[in-house]
Each structure stands twice: as C-alpha cells, then as structure tokens.
Amino acid sequence: MSASQGSTNTNTEPWGSFEDNNIIQGSGSAVIDMENMDDTSGSSFEDMGEMHQRMKEEEEVTAEAAAIHPDGVVHFDQLMGKVFLKLLIYLVSTQVWQAGKQQASKAFNLYANIDILRPYFDVEPNQVRNRLIESLIPVRMINFPQKVAGELYGPMMLVFTMVAILLHGMKTSGTVIREGTLMGTAIGTCFGYWLGVSSFIYFLAYLCNAQITMLQMLSLLGYGLFGHCMVLFITYNVHFHSLFYILWLVIGGLSTLRMVAVLISRTVGQTPRLFLCGTLAALHMLFLLYLHFAYHKMVEGILDTLEGPNIPPIQRVARDVPVVASAVVNATIKSIAAVVQSQ
Amino acid sequence: MAEVEESSKPLFAGLSDISISEDIPVEGDISVPVGSQNPDDDFSTLDEPVKDTILRDLRAVGQKFVHVLYPKKSSALLKDWDLWGPLLLCVTLALMLQGGSADSGEDGRPQFAEVFVIIWFGSVIITLNSKLLGGTISFFQSLCVLGYCILPLTVAMIVCRIVLLGALSSVSFVVRLIVVTASFSWSTFASTAFLADSQPANRKALVVYPVFLFYFVIGWMILTFSPSP
C-alpha cells in the first residue's frame, strides 16, 4: 500500500489512494489546519511561544520530509505519527500551563485575600459612635472581664484623624523637619504609637497572664486615641497651657482610666495589675504630653541647635519640667491605687 | 453459516447485520475556517494614527471631568473607568504644590513625591475600607472616582495661586479659605454621589468619613501653601 510516486495518479484502491501532492502541497491538510486552531488561553507570552513553536514545527516537518525522502515521496502514516506527537506535546504543555496558573491564583486568593480582615470591619455607624463615647467612660465593675469589641474600623479612622490633626499642629507651629517629610513624620508617629504600644502592652499582658487578645488590645488603644484627638484638636488652636493641663488630666485621664479598668478586670493578682496598668497609663499620658509639646515653637530651636554650630542661641521659655513629671507620676499612681482599692 | 453464528452467539446476533450499506449517503460539508475569525479585527486600534488614540482618550477624560463638575447619578465614571484623568490631576496638583528644599528657610512645603504618595495611598486605603465594609464597587473603579473628584481641588489650587499673586493679606486668606472649603465639600459630595450607591444603606456614613478626611487633608495642603518670595 505504498503511496504513489511523484504526481502520477495510479488510483489503485477503490476508495482512492492518498495522493502525495495533495498532502505536501495541499492547503486543506491536517497539518496546516492545526495552525488555525483557536487558542483562548489568554496569555500573550504563551501565544508568542506557541506561534514560534508552530513555525519551528512546520520547518521541522518539511525538513524531515525533505531529509528522509529526498525524492519528494512522503509516507502518510509517518507524517501522521509526527503530527500526532506534536499534537500530544502541545496538549500536555497547555495542560501544564493551565494547572500552574490555577495553583498560582489559588495561592494568591488564599493569602492576599482582604476578606481575612472583613469581619473586623463589620460595624454600624451607631456602634462606632457608642464606642467612641464609651471610651471616655471608665467602668466601675472590675470583678469579671469586661467586653472589648474587636473591631478595626474605629481605631483606624481615629489614627488617620490624629494624623490630620498632627499635620495641622505641625504646620501652625512652624516645625521644620529636615530629615524627612511632615506627612511621613505624622503618619509614623501615629501608626507607630498605635501598633507599637499595642504590641508592647500585649506582650506585657502575656507576661502578666492577662486575658486579652491582640485584636482587642489594638481596638482598645485605638479607641483610647479619641481623647487624644479631642485634646489636640482643641489645644493646637487655642494656645493656653493651663487649658492644656486641665484637658490633659481630665480627658486623657478618663480615657486612660477606661483602658486601665478593662485591663484590671482581665488580670489576676495585685502586682501584675499594677505593672501592666502602670505601664499603659504612663505611656498613654506621656504620649499626649509629648504630642502637645513636641510641635511647639521651642522644638524648632532644639532642631536648629542640633544641626550646626552657627545658629544663634534659641529663645526658650524656661519650663519646670521636673515639677510636671512628678505631678504626672503622682496623679497616675494615685488613680491606680484608688481603682485597685475599690475592687 | 449465519444460522450457526446466530445460535452460538445469541448476544452478538444482530451485530453482523450492522453495516453501512452503500445506499445511505454519507455526505456533508466540512468547512475549514481559513483566515482569522476574531471580530476584534474590526475594532483593532493598532493601525489608527496616534493622534486619533490620544484625542479619543482625551475626549473620554474630558467627558468624565464634566460628570464630576455636575455630579448627577450617572454611571459614566464607573462603567468605563480609566486612570488617565486622576494621573493628570495628581501630577498637576503635585507640581503646583511643590515646595523648595528645606534649606531655603521655608517651613517645609510638601514635595512632589509626598503629594503623589498621599493621593494614591489615600485612595487605595479608602478603596480597601469601602470594600471591607461590604461595597460592591471594584478596586479600580473606586480609584478612578476618587481621582477624578480631585478636580475641584485642583481648580481651587489654581485660583489660590492667582490670588496669591497679589498681596499676602488676611483678605486673601479669607478668600482662599472660602474657595478651598467650597471645593473640598464639592469634591466630597461628588465622590459620595458615585461611591455611596455601592454601599449598604446604613453604612454610608462609615464610607463617607474617610473620603471627607482625605479631601480635607488635600484641601489643607492647598490652603497652607505659600509661594516662595
């Protein structure tokens, strides 16, 4: 059943033999049809690779045909074998590509999924409003653990609000930041405080066996920044130091007391309570103090002095900082002692 | 012989009768598609001159500007979102707000990169926030809306610049304050007209607040801008 030679049409079989000239020169054969197959994989790199591959295959096929049968006679079954082999290779490579793509997209959906954070943002506006107001009201019951909402919308919005207020304060005080930008400093300060102090207090809570999770700590400290925002908003615009001290004690103290009460209700033992709550109270109150004084005109003088020797001496108003510091420490310890004794 | 086969193999009895008889015509047409068939060829934009492409994109951007300036409940910004307009606005604003170096004695004006980063990261955070709160809008649609709604603030910046060409007095400050406040509330209102529809009804306030804060910070940067002497 060998194919006929050259272009002579012997037509030995009743159904018409395969004609070589149709196969080699023809335009409707199976080899060329494959090139018009619709590929919907969607990747341009793959398409380019495939086009290149197909062109190479075409060359190989014709080269093999020319090499094996220099007289132009090609066995159809050998050609079909090669065609099937190439088809198989193509199908396998497509499947490997598809499988790899699916794996990659599954991994991406698993790890880069923002739905992980979705339950922490599931709040209503009136819930946020209530929690904001409650953050200034210390609760008296410290005998059993108080409920802390694990939510991140309120804290995040409060941190961003504090960034905005800080920017305003820095601008109106004329602070010059030489190594860095105003915005970067504000964002770094606020987020650094929220995340850093939360982690630190969580670590201390772990040491003191307090029953609080990281999410709850983040939420608690975030809502505690509401008092800070209010104080800073008022005092960056109304520059009376006595007003600041009063607000610092009252509003700062209330939000600190709320956080301290929640932590006390979740800790057992006098010493751990004192340690944990003392640290938190100190950090929280001192942060507000720092934010107020850091962006006053006197800081600009300090920055200038640190920079170079040719700056004229700074004009500073002398402050009794040791008196202030001892007043802070006394007030904090008294409040903690009062809370501990009232349990 | 056929009977013997039928009795010995009753299961396969009928099979020997099955054959394709020659009087059943087996025919048909097998058409091989030659040449490409994709309908995209009719809309291929690779061959048109560059001027056409640019003009078409500019016209789309301009149309969206009009939608922002007169915010009706239309879906033009959402359906064909593009980020050319926000990029143009952001670069214009950042260029105009750019300050000199800190050594020149000025109080630190925002640098180009600072404004750029604030706008884009602010938009990304607001988009993430609205998606986490259960919004149905997609990521780039939200970026597109927030970017286009910076247009009133850019206009306010241009007006402030013109006002500052005159004397730096309290009158000019009041004028600038009014202009910036008006444009910032316009921006917030325009963006909520587009964004708030995609949220569940009771959470609109939660989505509007970060947008308000975002445009407030940009408006504050515009208001506190003072030109170099």
Coordinates of C-alpha atoms in Angstrom, one line a residue:
Chain A
M1 CA 0.0 0.0 0.0
S2 CA 2.8 2.4 -0.8
A3 CA 1.9 5.7 -1.9
S4 CA 2.2 6.6 -5.5
Q5 CA 5.3 8.3 -6.8
G6 CA 5.6 11.8 -8.0
S7 CA 2.4 13.2 -9.4
T8 CA 1.2 10.1 -11.2
N9 CA -2.3 9.1 -10.1
T10 CA -2.4 5.3 -10.0
N11 CA -5.6 5.1 -8.0
T12 CA -5.1 1.5 -7.1
E13 CA -7.6 1.3 -4.2
P14 CA -11.3 1.5 -4.8
W15 CA -11.7 4.4 -2.4
G16 CA -9.0 6.4 -4.0
S17 CA -5.5 6.3 -2.7
F18 CA -3.8 9.1 -0.7
E19 CA -2.3 11.5 -3.1
D20 CA 1.0 12.8 -2.1
N21 CA 0.9 16.0 -4.0
N22 CA -2.3 16.9 -2.1
I23 CA -0.6 16.2 1.2
I24 CA 2.6 18.1 0.5
Q25 CA 1.4 20.9 -1.5
G26 CA -2.2 21.0 -0.4
S27 CA -3.8 23.8 1.5
G28 CA -6.5 21.8 3.3
S29 CA -4.5 19.2 5.1
A30 CA -4.5 18.4 8.7
V31 CA -1.0 19.9 9.4
I32 CA -2.0 23.3 8.3
D33 CA -5.4 23.1 10.0
M34 CA -3.7 22.9 13.3
E35 CA -2.2 26.3 12.8
N36 CA -5.6 27.9 12.6
M37 CA -6.8 26.4 15.9
D38 CA -8.3 28.9 18.2
D39 CA -6.3 29.3 21.3
T40 CA -8.1 31.0 24.1
S41 CA -5.6 30.7 26.9
G42 CA -5.3 34.4 27.1
S43 CA -1.6 34.8 27.7
S44 CA 0.2 36.7 25.1
F45 CA 3.5 35.2 26.1
E46 CA 2.1 31.8 25.5
D47 CA 0.7 32.9 22.2
M48 CA 4.1 34.2 21.1
G49 CA 5.7 31.0 22.3
E50 CA 3.2 28.9 20.5
M51 CA 3.5 30.8 17.3
H52 CA 7.2 30.4 17.5
Q53 CA 6.7 26.7 18.3
R54 CA 4.4 26.2 15.4
M55 CA 6.7 27.9 13.0
K56 CA 9.5 25.7 14.2
E57 CA 7.4 22.6 13.9
E58 CA 6.4 23.5 10.4
E59 CA 10.1 23.9 9.4
E60 CA 10.9 20.7 11.2
V61 CA 8.2 18.8 9.4
T62 CA 9.3 20.0 6.0
A63 CA 12.9 19.5 6.8
E64 CA 12.3 15.9 7.9
A65 CA 10.2 15.3 4.9
A66 CA 12.9 16.6 2.7
A67 CA 15.6 14.7 4.5
I68 CA 14.0 11.3 4.7
H69 CA 12.5 11.3 1.3
P70 CA 14.6 13.4 -0.9
D71 CA 12.6 12.4 -3.9
G72 CA 9.6 14.0 -2.6
V73 CA 7.7 10.9 -1.6
V74 CA 6.4 11.0 1.9
H75 CA 4.7 8.2 3.8
F76 CA 1.5 9.5 5.1
D77 CA 1.5 7.3 8.2
Q78 CA 4.9 8.6 9.3
L79 CA 3.7 12.1 8.8
M80 CA 0.5 11.5 10.7
G81 CA 2.6 10.0 13.5
K82 CA 4.7 13.1 13.7
V83 CA 1.6 15.2 13.7
F84 CA 0.0 13.3 16.5
L85 CA 3.2 13.5 18.5
K86 CA 3.3 17.3 18.1
L87 CA -0.4 17.5 19.0
L88 CA 0.3 15.5 22.1
I89 CA 3.1 17.7 23.1
Y90 CA 1.0 20.8 22.6
L91 CA -1.9 19.4 24.6
V92 CA 0.4 18.4 27.5
S93 CA 2.1 21.7 27.6
T94 CA -1.2 23.6 27.6
Q95 CA -2.5 21.5 30.4
V96 CA 0.6 22.0 32.5
W97 CA 0.3 25.8 31.9
Q98 CA -3.3 25.8 33.0
A99 CA -2.6 23.7 36.1
G100 CA 0.2 26.1 37.1
K101 CA -2.0 29.1 36.6
Q102 CA -4.7 27.6 38.7
Q103 CA -2.4 26.9 41.5
A104 CA -0.9 30.4 41.5
S105 CA -4.4 32.0 41.5
K106 CA -5.5 29.8 44.4
A107 CA -2.4 30.7 46.4
F108 CA -3.0 34.3 45.7
N109 CA -6.6 34.2 46.7
L110 CA -5.7 32.4 49.9
Y111 CA -3.0 34.8 51.1
A112 CA -3.7 38.1 49.5
N113 CA -7.4 38.0 50.4
I114 CA -8.7 41.0 52.1
D115 CA -11.6 39.0 53.2
I116 CA -9.5 38.0 56.1
L117 CA -10.0 41.5 57.5
R118 CA -13.6 41.7 56.6
P119 CA -15.1 40.6 59.9
Y120 CA -13.2 43.3 61.8
F121 CA -14.9 46.0 59.7
D122 CA -18.4 44.8 60.2
V123 CA -19.8 47.7 62.2
E124 CA -22.7 50.1 62.1
P125 CA -22.3 53.9 62.5
N126 CA -24.2 54.0 65.7
Q127 CA -22.0 51.2 67.1
V128 CA -18.9 53.3 66.3
R129 CA -20.5 56.4 67.9
N130 CA -21.3 54.5 71.0
R131 CA -17.9 53.0 71.3
L132 CA -16.3 56.5 70.9
I133 CA -18.4 57.8 73.7
E134 CA -17.8 54.8 75.9
S135 CA -14.0 55.2 75.5
L136 CA -14.2 58.1 77.8
I137 CA -16.3 56.5 80.5
P138 CA -14.4 54.2 82.9
V139 CA -16.5 51.3 84.1
R140 CA -16.7 50.5 87.8
M141 CA -17.1 46.8 87.5
I142 CA -13.7 45.1 87.5
N143 CA -14.7 41.8 89.1
F144 CA -15.3 40.0 85.9
P145 CA -13.9 40.6 82.5
Q146 CA -15.4 43.4 80.5
K147 CA -16.3 43.0 76.9
V148 CA -14.0 44.6 74.4
A149 CA -15.2 44.9 70.9
G150 CA -12.7 43.5 68.4
E151 CA -13.1 46.0 65.6
L152 CA -10.6 47.8 63.5
Y153 CA -12.6 50.5 61.6
G154 CA -12.9 52.9 64.5
P155 CA -9.3 52.7 65.6
M156 CA -8.0 53.1 62.0
M157 CA -10.2 56.1 61.4
L158 CA -9.1 57.6 64.7
V159 CA -5.4 57.1 63.8
F160 CA -5.9 58.8 60.5
T161 CA -7.8 61.7 62.2
M162 CA -4.9 62.1 64.6
V163 CA -2.5 62.2 61.6
A164 CA -4.6 65.1 60.1
I165 CA -4.7 66.9 63.4
L166 CA -1.0 66.4 63.9
L167 CA -0.2 67.8 60.5
H168 CA -2.3 70.9 61.3
G169 CA -0.4 71.3 64.6
M170 CA 3.0 70.9 63.0
K171 CA 2.2 73.4 60.3
T172 CA 0.8 76.0 62.6
S173 CA 3.8 75.7 64.9
G174 CA 6.2 76.1 62.1
T175 CA 8.1 72.9 62.6
V176 CA 10.9 72.3 60.2
I177 CA 11.6 68.7 59.6
R178 CA 15.0 68.4 57.9
E179 CA 15.5 64.7 57.5
G180 CA 12.1 63.6 56.2
T181 CA 8.7 65.0 55.4
L182 CA 5.9 66.4 57.5
M183 CA 3.5 63.8 56.4
G184 CA 5.9 60.9 56.9
T185 CA 6.6 62.0 60.5
A186 CA 2.9 62.4 61.3
I187 CA 2.0 59.0 59.9
G188 CA 5.0 57.4 61.5
T189 CA 4.2 58.8 64.9
C190 CA 0.6 57.9 65.0
F191 CA 0.8 54.5 63.5
G192 CA 3.9 53.7 65.4
Y193 CA 2.3 54.6 68.6
W194 CA -0.9 52.6 67.9
L195 CA 0.8 49.5 66.6
G196 CA 3.9 49.6 68.7
V197 CA 2.4 50.3 72.1
S198 CA -0.4 47.8 71.4
S199 CA 2.2 45.1 70.7
F200 CA 4.2 46.1 73.7
I201 CA 1.2 46.0 76.1
Y202 CA 0.1 42.7 74.6
F203 CA 3.5 41.3 75.3
L204 CA 3.3 42.6 78.9
A205 CA -0.2 41.2 79.2
Y206 CA 1.2 37.8 78.0
L207 CA 3.8 38.0 80.8
C208 CA 1.2 39.0 83.4
N209 CA -1.3 36.4 82.3
A210 CA -4.0 38.9 81.3
Q211 CA -6.9 37.7 79.2
I212 CA -6.7 39.9 76.2
T213 CA -6.1 39.2 72.5
M214 CA -4.0 41.3 70.2
L215 CA -7.1 42.4 68.3
Q216 CA -8.8 43.6 71.5
M217 CA -5.7 45.5 72.5
L218 CA -5.4 47.2 69.2
S219 CA -9.1 48.1 69.4
L220 CA -8.8 49.3 73.0
L221 CA -5.8 51.5 72.4
G222 CA -7.3 52.8 69.1
Y223 CA -10.4 54.0 70.8
G224 CA -8.3 55.4 73.6
L225 CA -6.9 57.8 71.0
F226 CA -10.2 59.5 70.8
G227 CA -9.4 61.5 73.9
H228 CA -6.1 62.4 72.5
C229 CA -7.6 63.6 69.2
M230 CA -10.1 65.9 71.1
V231 CA -7.4 67.4 73.3
L232 CA -5.0 68.0 70.5
F233 CA -7.7 69.5 68.3
I234 CA -8.6 72.0 70.9
T235 CA -5.2 72.9 72.1
Y236 CA -3.5 73.2 68.7
N237 CA -5.9 76.0 68.1
V238 CA -6.3 77.6 71.5
H239 CA -2.8 78.1 72.9
F240 CA -3.3 78.2 76.7
H241 CA -1.0 76.0 78.6
S242 CA -3.3 75.8 81.7
L243 CA -6.2 74.8 79.5
F244 CA -3.9 72.0 78.1
Y245 CA -3.0 70.7 81.5
I246 CA -6.6 70.6 82.6
L247 CA -7.7 68.8 79.4
W248 CA -4.8 66.5 79.7
L249 CA -5.7 65.5 83.1
V250 CA -9.4 65.2 82.6
I251 CA -9.8 63.8 79.2
G252 CA -6.5 62.0 79.0
G253 CA -7.1 60.7 82.4
L254 CA -10.6 59.4 81.6
S255 CA -9.5 57.5 78.6
T256 CA -6.6 56.1 80.4
L257 CA -8.8 55.0 83.3
R258 CA -11.2 53.3 80.9
M259 CA -8.3 51.2 79.4
V260 CA -6.8 50.5 82.8
A261 CA -10.2 49.3 84.2
V262 CA -10.6 47.0 81.3
L263 CA -7.2 45.5 81.8
I264 CA -7.6 45.2 85.5
S265 CA -10.8 43.3 85.0
R266 CA -8.9 40.8 82.9
T267 CA -5.9 40.3 85.1
V268 CA -5.5 38.4 88.3
G269 CA -3.1 39.5 91.1
Q270 CA -2.1 42.8 92.5
T271 CA 1.4 43.0 91.2
P272 CA 0.6 42.1 87.6
R273 CA -2.2 44.6 87.6
L274 CA -0.1 47.3 88.9
F275 CA 2.7 46.6 86.5
L276 CA 0.5 46.3 83.4
C277 CA -1.7 49.2 84.1
G278 CA 1.0 51.5 85.3
T279 CA 2.9 51.0 82.1
L280 CA -0.1 51.6 79.9
A281 CA -1.1 54.7 81.9
A282 CA 2.3 56.1 81.8
L283 CA 2.7 55.6 78.0
H284 CA -0.7 56.9 77.2
M285 CA -0.5 60.1 79.3
L286 CA 3.1 60.8 78.3
F287 CA 2.3 60.4 74.6
L288 CA -0.3 63.1 74.9
L289 CA 2.2 65.3 76.7
Y290 CA 4.7 64.7 74.0
L291 CA 2.4 65.4 71.2
H292 CA 1.4 68.7 72.7
F293 CA 4.9 70.0 73.4
A294 CA 6.7 68.4 70.5
Y295 CA 5.2 70.7 68.0
H296 CA 5.7 73.9 69.8
K297 CA 8.0 76.7 68.6
M298 CA 10.6 75.7 71.0
V299 CA 11.3 72.4 69.3
E300 CA 12.4 74.2 66.3
G301 CA 15.1 75.8 68.3
I302 CA 16.3 72.4 69.5
L303 CA 16.4 71.0 66.0
D304 CA 18.4 74.0 64.9
T305 CA 20.9 73.6 67.7
L306 CA 21.4 70.0 66.9
E307 CA 22.1 70.8 63.3
G308 CA 25.0 73.2 63.4
P309 CA 27.2 75.5 65.5
N310 CA 26.4 78.7 63.7
I311 CA 22.8 79.0 64.8
P312 CA 22.1 81.8 67.2
P313 CA 21.0 80.8 70.7
I314 CA 17.5 79.7 70.9
Q315 CA 14.8 81.7 72.7
R316 CA 13.1 79.4 75.0
V317 CA 10.7 79.9 77.9
A318 CA 12.0 78.0 80.8
R319 CA 9.6 75.3 82.0
D320 CA 9.7 73.4 85.2
V321 CA 9.7 70.1 83.6
P322 CA 10.6 68.1 86.7
V323 CA 7.6 69.5 88.5
V324 CA 5.4 68.5 85.6
A325 CA 6.9 65.0 85.5
S326 CA 6.4 64.4 89.2
A327 CA 2.9 65.7 89.1
V328 CA 2.1 63.2 86.3
V329 CA 3.6 60.3 88.2
N330 CA 1.8 61.2 91.4
A331 CA -1.6 61.5 89.7
T332 CA -1.2 58.3 87.9
I333 CA -0.2 56.3 90.9
K334 CA -3.0 57.7 93.0
S335 CA -5.6 56.9 90.4
I336 CA -4.3 53.3 90.0
A337 CA -4.3 52.9 93.8
A338 CA -7.8 54.2 94.0
V339 CA -9.0 51.8 91.3
V340 CA -7.2 48.8 92.9
Q341 CA -8.6 49.5 96.3
S342 CA -12.1 49.9 95.1
Q343 CA -12.3 46.4 93.7
Chain B
M1 CA -23.3 -20.3 8.4
A2 CA -25.2 -17.3 9.6
E3 CA -27.6 -19.6 11.5
V4 CA -24.8 -21.3 13.2
E5 CA -23.4 -18.0 14.2
E6 CA -26.7 -16.8 15.4
S7 CA -27.3 -19.9 17.6
S8 CA -23.8 -20.0 19.1
K9 CA -23.6 -16.3 19.9
P10 CA -27.0 -15.0 20.7
L11 CA -25.6 -11.8 22.3
F12 CA -23.9 -10.7 19.2
A13 CA -26.5 -11.8 16.8
G14 CA -27.6 -8.5 15.5
L15 CA -24.1 -7.1 15.1
S16 CA -23.2 -9.0 12.0
D17 CA -26.2 -7.3 10.3
I18 CA -24.9 -3.9 11.1
S19 CA -23.0 -2.3 8.3
I20 CA -23.1 0.8 6.4
S21 CA -25.0 0.0 3.3
E22 CA -24.0 1.8 0.3
D23 CA -27.3 3.3 -0.4
I24 CA -27.2 5.5 2.7
P25 CA -25.4 8.6 1.5
V26 CA -22.8 9.8 3.9
E27 CA -22.1 13.3 2.8
G28 CA -21.9 16.7 4.2
D29 CA -19.8 19.8 4.2
I30 CA -16.7 20.2 6.4
S31 CA -15.6 23.7 6.1
V32 CA -12.2 24.6 7.3
P33 CA -12.0 28.1 8.5
V34 CA -9.3 29.8 6.7
G35 CA -8.1 33.1 7.9
S36 CA -8.8 34.7 11.3
Q37 CA -12.3 35.0 12.5
N38 CA -12.0 37.2 15.5
P39 CA -14.4 40.1 15.5
D40 CA -11.7 42.2 17.2
D41 CA -10.1 42.8 13.9
D42 CA -12.9 45.2 13.0
F43 CA -12.1 47.3 16.2
S44 CA -8.4 46.9 16.2
T45 CA -6.9 50.2 17.2
L46 CA -3.3 49.4 16.4
D47 CA -3.5 50.8 12.9
E48 CA -5.0 54.1 13.6
P49 CA -2.8 57.2 13.8
V50 CA -1.6 58.2 17.3
K51 CA -3.5 61.5 17.1
D52 CA -6.8 59.6 17.0
T53 CA -5.9 57.5 20.0
I54 CA -4.8 60.5 22.1
L55 CA -7.9 62.5 21.1
R56 CA -10.2 59.7 21.9
D57 CA -8.7 59.2 25.3
L58 CA -8.7 63.0 25.9
R59 CA -12.3 63.2 25.0
A60 CA -13.2 60.4 27.4
V61 CA -11.2 62.2 30.2
G62 CA -12.9 65.4 29.4
Q63 CA -16.3 63.8 29.5
K64 CA -15.6 62.5 32.9
F65 CA -14.5 65.9 34.1
V66 CA -17.9 67.2 33.1
H67 CA -19.5 64.5 35.0
V68 CA -17.5 65.4 38.1
L69 CA -18.3 69.1 37.8
Y70 CA -22.0 68.4 37.5
P71 CA -22.4 65.3 39.7
K72 CA -25.6 63.6 38.7
K73 CA -26.3 60.0 39.3
S74 CA -24.7 58.7 36.2
S75 CA -22.5 55.6 35.8
A76 CA -20.2 57.0 33.2
L77 CA -17.3 57.2 35.7
L78 CA -18.0 53.7 36.9
K79 CA -18.6 51.8 33.7
D80 CA -15.5 52.9 31.6
W81 CA -13.1 53.7 34.3
D82 CA -9.7 55.0 33.4
L83 CA -6.8 56.3 35.4
W84 CA -5.5 59.0 33.0
G85 CA -7.6 61.7 34.5
P86 CA -6.5 61.0 38.1
L87 CA -2.9 60.9 36.9
L88 CA -3.1 64.2 35.2
L89 CA -4.8 65.9 38.1
C90 CA -2.4 64.4 40.6
V91 CA 0.7 65.5 38.7
T92 CA -0.7 69.0 38.2
L93 CA -1.6 69.3 41.9
A94 CA 1.8 67.9 43.0
L95 CA 3.7 70.2 40.6
M96 CA 1.8 73.3 41.9
L97 CA 2.2 72.3 45.5
Q98 CA 5.8 71.5 45.2
G99 CA 8.0 73.3 47.7
G100 CA 11.6 74.3 47.7
S101 CA 14.2 72.4 49.7
A102 CA 14.1 72.7 53.5
D103 CA 17.4 74.6 53.5
S104 CA 15.9 77.6 51.8
G105 CA 14.4 78.6 55.1
E106 CA 10.8 77.9 54.2
D107 CA 8.7 75.9 56.5
G108 CA 8.5 72.5 54.9
R109 CA 6.3 72.6 51.9
P110 CA 5.2 69.2 50.6
Q111 CA 7.5 67.7 48.0
F112 CA 6.2 66.3 44.7
A113 CA 6.6 62.7 45.9
E114 CA 4.8 63.5 49.1
V115 CA 1.7 64.8 47.4
F116 CA 1.7 61.9 44.9
V117 CA 2.0 59.3 47.6
I118 CA -0.6 60.9 49.8
I119 CA -3.2 60.9 47.0
W120 CA -2.5 57.4 45.7
F121 CA -2.1 55.7 49.0
G122 CA -5.1 57.6 50.4
S123 CA -7.2 56.4 47.5
V124 CA -6.0 52.8 48.0
I125 CA -6.9 52.9 51.7
I126 CA -10.3 54.4 51.1
T127 CA -11.0 51.8 48.5
L128 CA -9.9 48.9 50.7
N129 CA -12.0 50.4 53.5
S130 CA -15.1 50.6 51.3
K131 CA -14.6 47.0 50.1
L132 CA -14.1 45.7 53.6
L133 CA -17.3 47.4 54.6
G134 CA -19.2 45.4 52.0
G135 CA -19.1 47.6 49.0
T136 CA -19.8 46.3 45.5
I137 CA -17.5 48.7 43.7
S138 CA -14.4 47.3 42.2
F139 CA -10.9 48.5 43.1
F140 CA -10.0 50.4 40.0
Q141 CA -13.5 51.9 39.7
S142 CA -13.1 53.4 43.1
L143 CA -9.6 54.7 42.4
C144 CA -11.0 56.3 39.2
V145 CA -13.8 58.1 41.1
L146 CA -11.6 59.3 43.9
G147 CA -9.0 60.6 41.4
Y148 CA -11.5 62.4 39.2
C149 CA -13.1 64.1 42.2
I150 CA -9.8 65.9 43.0
L151 CA -10.7 68.2 40.0
P152 CA -12.5 70.8 42.1
L153 CA -9.5 71.0 44.5
T154 CA -7.1 71.4 41.5
V155 CA -9.3 74.3 40.3
A156 CA -9.1 75.8 43.8
M157 CA -5.3 75.4 43.8
I158 CA -5.2 77.4 40.5
V159 CA -7.5 80.1 42.0
C160 CA -5.4 80.3 45.1
R161 CA -2.2 80.6 43.1
I162 CA -3.8 83.5 41.2
V163 CA -5.0 85.2 44.4
L164 CA -1.5 84.8 45.9
L165 CA 0.0 86.7 43.1
G166 CA -1.4 89.7 44.9
A167 CA -0.6 90.7 48.4
L168 CA -0.4 88.1 51.2
S169 CA -3.0 89.6 53.5
S170 CA -5.8 88.4 55.6
V171 CA -8.3 89.2 52.8
S172 CA -6.5 86.9 50.5
F173 CA -6.6 84.3 53.3
V174 CA -10.3 84.6 53.7
V175 CA -10.9 84.3 50.0
R176 CA -8.6 81.3 49.8
L177 CA -10.4 79.7 52.8
I178 CA -13.8 80.1 51.2
V179 CA -12.6 78.8 47.8
V180 CA -10.8 75.8 49.3
T181 CA -13.7 74.9 51.6
A182 CA -16.2 75.1 48.8
S183 CA -14.2 73.0 46.5
F184 CA -13.4 70.4 49.2
S185 CA -17.1 70.0 50.0
W186 CA -17.8 69.8 46.3
S187 CA -15.2 67.0 46.0
T188 CA -16.6 65.1 48.9
F189 CA -20.2 65.5 47.6
A190 CA -19.3 64.4 44.1
S191 CA -17.4 61.3 45.2
T192 CA -20.1 60.2 47.6
A193 CA -22.6 60.6 44.8
F194 CA -20.7 57.9 43.0
L195 CA -19.4 55.8 45.8
A196 CA -22.2 55.7 48.3
D197 CA -24.5 53.9 45.9
S198 CA -22.4 50.8 46.1
Q199 CA -22.7 50.5 49.9
P200 CA -25.4 49.1 52.0
A201 CA -27.7 51.8 53.0
N202 CA -26.9 52.1 56.7
R203 CA -23.2 52.2 56.3
K204 CA -22.9 55.2 54.0
A205 CA -21.6 57.4 56.8
L206 CA -18.8 54.9 57.5
V207 CA -17.6 55.2 53.9
V208 CA -18.1 59.0 53.6
Y209 CA -15.9 59.8 56.6
P210 CA -12.6 58.7 55.2
V211 CA -13.3 60.4 51.9
F212 CA -14.1 63.6 53.9
L213 CA -10.8 63.2 55.8
F214 CA -8.8 62.6 52.5
Y215 CA -10.1 65.6 50.7
F216 CA -9.7 67.6 54.0
V217 CA -6.0 66.8 54.1
I218 CA -5.6 67.7 50.4
G219 CA -7.6 70.9 50.9
W220 CA -5.5 71.8 54.0
M221 CA -2.3 71.3 52.0
I222 CA -3.7 73.7 49.3
L223 CA -4.7 76.3 51.9
T224 CA -1.5 76.3 53.7
F225 CA 0.5 76.7 50.6
S226 CA 2.5 79.9 50.5
P227 CA 4.6 80.8 47.5
S228 CA 8.3 81.4 47.7
P229 CA 9.4 85.0 47.9

